[in-house]
Amino acid sequence: MASAVVLLLIVDQISKIWVKTHMPLYESIEVFSWFKIYFTENPGMAFGLEIVDTYILTLFRIVVVCLLGVFIYKLIRRDFKFGFILCLSLILAGALGNIIDCTFYGVLFDTSYGQVATFVPEGGGYSTFLQGKVVDMLYFPLIKTTWPSWIPFWAGRELLFFRPIFNIADSSICVSVFILLLFYRRSLSASFAKEKEVHDK
């Protein structure tokens, strides 16, 4: 499990650091017509959502990751299903990947607006500790068309699927959650029920 977490973290951070040190913000590299490397940053949650202050969100993420780490450790001690624990571990790795951005990138890099960011700049970073931004770059505009005329409100407007821009850490979280819900719903319920039973004693 630890090796999977470390490997995903390394790949995630290498991709982010490469983008930060080779592309200015909002630059796009077309790999295929349906796949682009499009550099964006966001202070919020997965897929560019912005809900709460970056500082509060980063602290919340750290607390959740610590709790999830303890939960995974307990499941390993109980010899729980390998696939179930692996999915939770990849969620943990994805969360850690984005926490690294929010925690350190504001200090380690200068701004990417209109320029390629410098790693450890002499004048300091673009923000402060715990207030960095998450680097996103994976963009899949699979379908680009317009809404048909018979669709109310959106008729004639641009229809773009898939619009969100994300990173490897986001992918790890979302794919793992999907697998958990699809194949391990009973295991998920059983693990929480067991945890509640232990606390109630």
CSV table of C-alpha atoms in Angstrom, one decimal:
chain,number,residue,atom,x,y,z
A,1,MET,CA,0.0,0.0,0.0
A,2,ALA,CA,2.8,2.4,0.9
A,3,SER,CA,4.5,1.9,-2.4
A,4,ALA,CA,1.3,2.7,-4.3
A,5,VAL,CA,0.8,5.9,-2.3
A,6,VAL,CA,4.5,7.0,-2.8
A,7,LEU,CA,4.4,6.1,-6.6
A,8,LEU,CA,1.2,8.1,-7.2
A,9,LEU,CA,2.6,11.1,-5.2
A,10,ILE,CA,5.8,11.1,-7.2
A,11,VAL,CA,4.0,11.0,-10.5
A,12,ASP,CA,1.5,13.6,-9.4
A,13,GLN,CA,4.2,16.0,-8.2
A,14,ILE,CA,6.5,15.5,-11.2
A,15,SER,CA,3.6,16.4,-13.5
A,16,LYS,CA,2.7,19.5,-11.5
A,17,ILE,CA,6.3,20.7,-11.2
A,18,TRP,CA,7.0,20.2,-14.9
A,19,VAL,CA,3.9,22.2,-15.8
A,20,LYS,CA,4.8,25.0,-13.3
A,21,THR,CA,8.4,25.2,-14.6
A,22,HIS,CA,7.6,24.9,-18.3
A,23,MET,CA,4.3,26.7,-19.0
A,24,PRO,CA,2.8,30.1,-18.1
A,25,LEU,CA,-0.7,30.1,-16.6
A,26,TYR,CA,-3.4,29.3,-19.1
A,27,GLU,CA,-1.0,28.0,-21.8
A,28,SER,CA,-2.3,24.9,-23.6
A,29,ILE,CA,-0.5,22.1,-25.4
A,30,GLU,CA,-2.6,20.0,-27.7
A,31,VAL,CA,-1.7,16.3,-27.4
A,32,PHE,CA,-4.8,15.1,-29.4
A,33,SER,CA,-7.9,17.0,-30.5
A,34,TRP,CA,-9.7,15.4,-27.4
A,35,PHE,CA,-6.8,15.8,-24.9
A,36,LYS,CA,-4.8,18.9,-24.0
A,37,ILE,CA,-2.3,19.9,-21.3
A,38,TYR,CA,-4.0,23.1,-20.1
A,39,PHE,CA,-2.3,24.8,-17.2
A,40,THR,CA,-4.6,26.3,-14.6
A,41,GLU,CA,-4.5,26.8,-10.8
A,42,ASN,CA,-7.2,26.9,-8.3
A,43,PRO,CA,-7.4,27.4,-4.5
A,44,GLY,CA,-10.4,25.2,-4.1
A,45,MET,CA,-11.4,21.5,-4.3
A,46,ALA,CA,-11.2,18.9,-7.1
A,47,PHE,CA,-11.9,20.0,-10.7
A,48,GLY,CA,-11.4,23.7,-9.9
A,49,LEU,CA,-14.3,24.1,-7.4
A,50,GLU,CA,-14.0,27.0,-5.0
A,51,ILE,CA,-16.1,26.7,-1.9
A,52,VAL,CA,-14.2,28.0,1.2
A,53,ASP,CA,-11.0,29.9,2.1
A,54,THR,CA,-7.8,28.2,1.0
A,55,TYR,CA,-6.3,28.3,4.5
A,56,ILE,CA,-9.4,26.6,6.1
A,57,LEU,CA,-9.6,24.1,3.2
A,58,THR,CA,-6.0,23.1,3.6
A,59,LEU,CA,-6.3,22.6,7.3
A,60,PHE,CA,-9.5,20.6,6.8
A,61,ARG,CA,-7.7,18.4,4.2
A,62,ILE,CA,-4.9,17.7,6.6
A,63,VAL,CA,-7.3,16.6,9.4
A,64,VAL,CA,-9.2,14.4,6.9
A,65,VAL,CA,-6.0,12.8,5.6
A,66,CYS,CA,-4.8,12.0,9.2
A,67,LEU,CA,-8.2,10.4,10.0
A,68,LEU,CA,-8.2,8.4,6.8
A,69,GLY,CA,-4.6,7.3,7.5
A,70,VAL,CA,-5.6,6.0,10.9
A,71,PHE,CA,-8.7,4.3,9.4
A,72,ILE,CA,-6.6,2.5,6.8
A,73,TYR,CA,-4.1,1.4,9.4
A,74,LYS,CA,-6.9,-0.2,11.4
A,75,LEU,CA,-8.3,-2.0,8.4
A,76,ILE,CA,-4.8,-3.4,7.5
A,77,ARG,CA,-4.5,-4.7,11.1
A,78,ARG,CA,-7.9,-6.5,10.6
A,79,ASP,CA,-6.7,-8.1,7.3
A,80,PHE,CA,-9.5,-6.3,5.4
A,81,LYS,CA,-9.9,-6.8,1.6
A,82,PHE,CA,-6.9,-5.8,-0.4
A,83,GLY,CA,-8.8,-4.0,-3.1
A,84,PHE,CA,-10.8,-2.0,-0.6
A,85,ILE,CA,-7.7,-0.9,1.3
A,86,LEU,CA,-5.9,-0.1,-2.0
A,87,CYS,CA,-8.8,2.2,-3.1
A,88,LEU,CA,-8.7,4.0,0.3
A,89,SER,CA,-4.9,4.3,0.0
A,90,LEU,CA,-5.2,5.9,-3.5
A,91,ILE,CA,-7.7,8.4,-2.1
A,92,LEU,CA,-5.2,9.2,0.6
A,93,ALA,CA,-2.5,9.6,-1.9
A,94,GLY,CA,-4.6,11.9,-4.1
A,95,ALA,CA,-5.5,14.1,-1.1
A,96,LEU,CA,-1.9,14.3,-0.1
A,97,GLY,CA,-0.9,15.3,-3.6
A,98,ASN,CA,-3.2,18.3,-3.5
A,99,ILE,CA,-2.3,19.1,0.1
A,100,ILE,CA,1.4,19.5,-1.0
A,101,ASP,CA,0.3,22.1,-3.5
A,102,CYS,CA,-1.8,24.1,-1.1
A,103,THR,CA,0.8,23.9,1.7
A,104,PHE,CA,4.1,24.5,-0.1
A,105,TYR,CA,3.7,25.8,-3.7
A,106,GLY,CA,2.9,29.3,-2.6
A,107,VAL,CA,6.3,29.5,-0.9
A,108,LEU,CA,8.3,27.4,-3.4
A,109,PHE,CA,7.2,29.1,-6.7
A,110,ASP,CA,6.7,32.7,-7.9
A,111,THR,CA,3.7,33.7,-10.0
A,112,SER,CA,2.8,31.9,-13.2
A,113,TYR,CA,0.9,34.9,-14.6
A,114,GLY,CA,2.5,35.8,-17.9
A,115,GLN,CA,5.6,33.9,-17.2
A,116,VAL,CA,7.0,30.5,-16.4
A,117,ALA,CA,7.3,30.2,-12.6
A,118,THR,CA,10.7,30.0,-10.9
A,119,PHE,CA,11.4,27.3,-8.4
A,120,VAL,CA,12.5,28.8,-5.0
A,121,PRO,CA,12.7,32.4,-6.4
A,122,GLU,CA,15.0,34.9,-4.7
A,123,GLY,CA,12.1,37.3,-4.1
A,124,GLY,CA,9.9,34.7,-2.4
A,125,GLY,CA,6.9,32.8,-3.5
A,126,TYR,CA,3.5,34.0,-4.8
A,127,SER,CA,1.8,33.3,-1.5
A,128,THR,CA,2.4,32.1,2.0
A,129,PHE,CA,2.5,28.7,3.8
A,130,LEU,CA,-0.8,26.8,3.6
A,131,GLN,CA,-2.2,29.2,1.0
A,132,GLY,CA,-0.8,27.9,-2.2
A,133,LYS,CA,-2.9,26.9,-5.2
A,134,VAL,CA,-3.5,23.4,-6.7
A,135,VAL,CA,-2.0,22.9,-10.2
A,136,ASP,CA,-4.4,21.4,-12.7
A,137,MET,CA,-3.5,20.4,-16.3
A,138,LEU,CA,-5.5,17.4,-17.7
A,139,TYR,CA,-8.2,18.6,-20.1
A,140,PHE,CA,-10.4,16.4,-22.1
A,141,PRO,CA,-12.8,18.3,-24.4
A,142,LEU,CA,-14.3,15.1,-25.9
A,143,ILE,CA,-17.4,16.7,-27.4
A,144,LYS,CA,-17.6,20.3,-28.6
A,145,THR,CA,-20.9,21.3,-30.2
A,146,THR,CA,-24.0,23.4,-29.5
A,147,TRP,CA,-27.2,22.6,-27.7
A,148,PRO,CA,-30.1,21.7,-30.0
A,149,SER,CA,-32.8,24.3,-30.6
A,150,TRP,CA,-35.4,22.3,-28.8
A,151,ILE,CA,-33.6,22.4,-25.5
A,152,PRO,CA,-35.0,25.3,-23.4
A,153,PHE,CA,-32.7,27.9,-21.9
A,154,TRP,CA,-29.5,26.5,-23.5
A,155,ALA,CA,-30.6,26.3,-27.1
A,156,GLY,CA,-27.8,27.4,-29.4
A,157,ARG,CA,-25.2,27.7,-26.6
A,158,GLU,CA,-21.9,25.9,-26.6
A,159,LEU,CA,-22.0,22.4,-25.3
A,160,LEU,CA,-18.6,21.1,-24.1
A,161,PHE,CA,-18.0,17.7,-22.6
A,162,PHE,CA,-15.8,17.1,-20.6
A,163,ARG,CA,-15.2,20.7,-19.3
A,164,PRO,CA,-13.4,20.3,-15.9
A,165,ILE,CA,-9.6,20.5,-15.8
A,166,PHE,CA,-8.0,18.3,-13.2
A,167,ASN,CA,-4.7,16.6,-12.2
A,168,ILE,CA,-3.5,13.1,-11.4
A,169,ALA,CA,-4.3,13.4,-7.7
A,170,ASP,CA,-8.0,14.3,-8.5
A,171,SER,CA,-8.1,11.3,-10.9
A,172,SER,CA,-6.9,9.0,-8.2
A,173,ILE,CA,-9.5,10.2,-5.8
A,174,CYS,CA,-12.4,10.1,-8.2
A,175,VAL,CA,-11.6,6.7,-9.8
A,176,SER,CA,-11.1,5.1,-6.3
A,177,VAL,CA,-14.3,6.5,-5.0
A,178,PHE,CA,-16.1,5.2,-8.1
A,179,ILE,CA,-14.6,1.7,-7.6
A,180,LEU,CA,-15.5,1.7,-3.9
A,181,LEU,CA,-19.1,2.6,-4.7
A,182,LEU,CA,-19.4,0.1,-7.5
A,183,PHE,CA,-17.6,-2.9,-6.0
A,184,TYR,CA,-17.2,-2.3,-2.3
A,185,ARG,CA,-20.4,-0.8,-1.0
A,186,ARG,CA,-20.9,-3.6,1.4
A,187,SER,CA,-17.3,-3.5,2.6
A,188,LEU,CA,-17.6,0.2,3.1
A,189,SER,CA,-20.7,-0.2,5.2
A,190,ALA,CA,-19.2,-3.1,7.1
A,191,SER,CA,-16.0,-1.1,7.9
A,192,PHE,CA,-17.9,1.9,9.3
A,193,ALA,CA,-20.3,-0.4,11.2
A,194,LYS,CA,-17.3,-2.2,12.8
A,195,GLU,CA,-15.6,1.1,13.6
A,196,LYS,CA,-18.8,2.3,15.3
A,197,GLU,CA,-19.1,-0.9,17.2
A,198,VAL,CA,-15.5,-0.5,18.5
A,199,HIS,CA,-16.2,3.1,19.7
A,200,ASP,CA,-19.5,2.1,21.4
A,201,LYS,CA,-17.8,-0.5,23.6
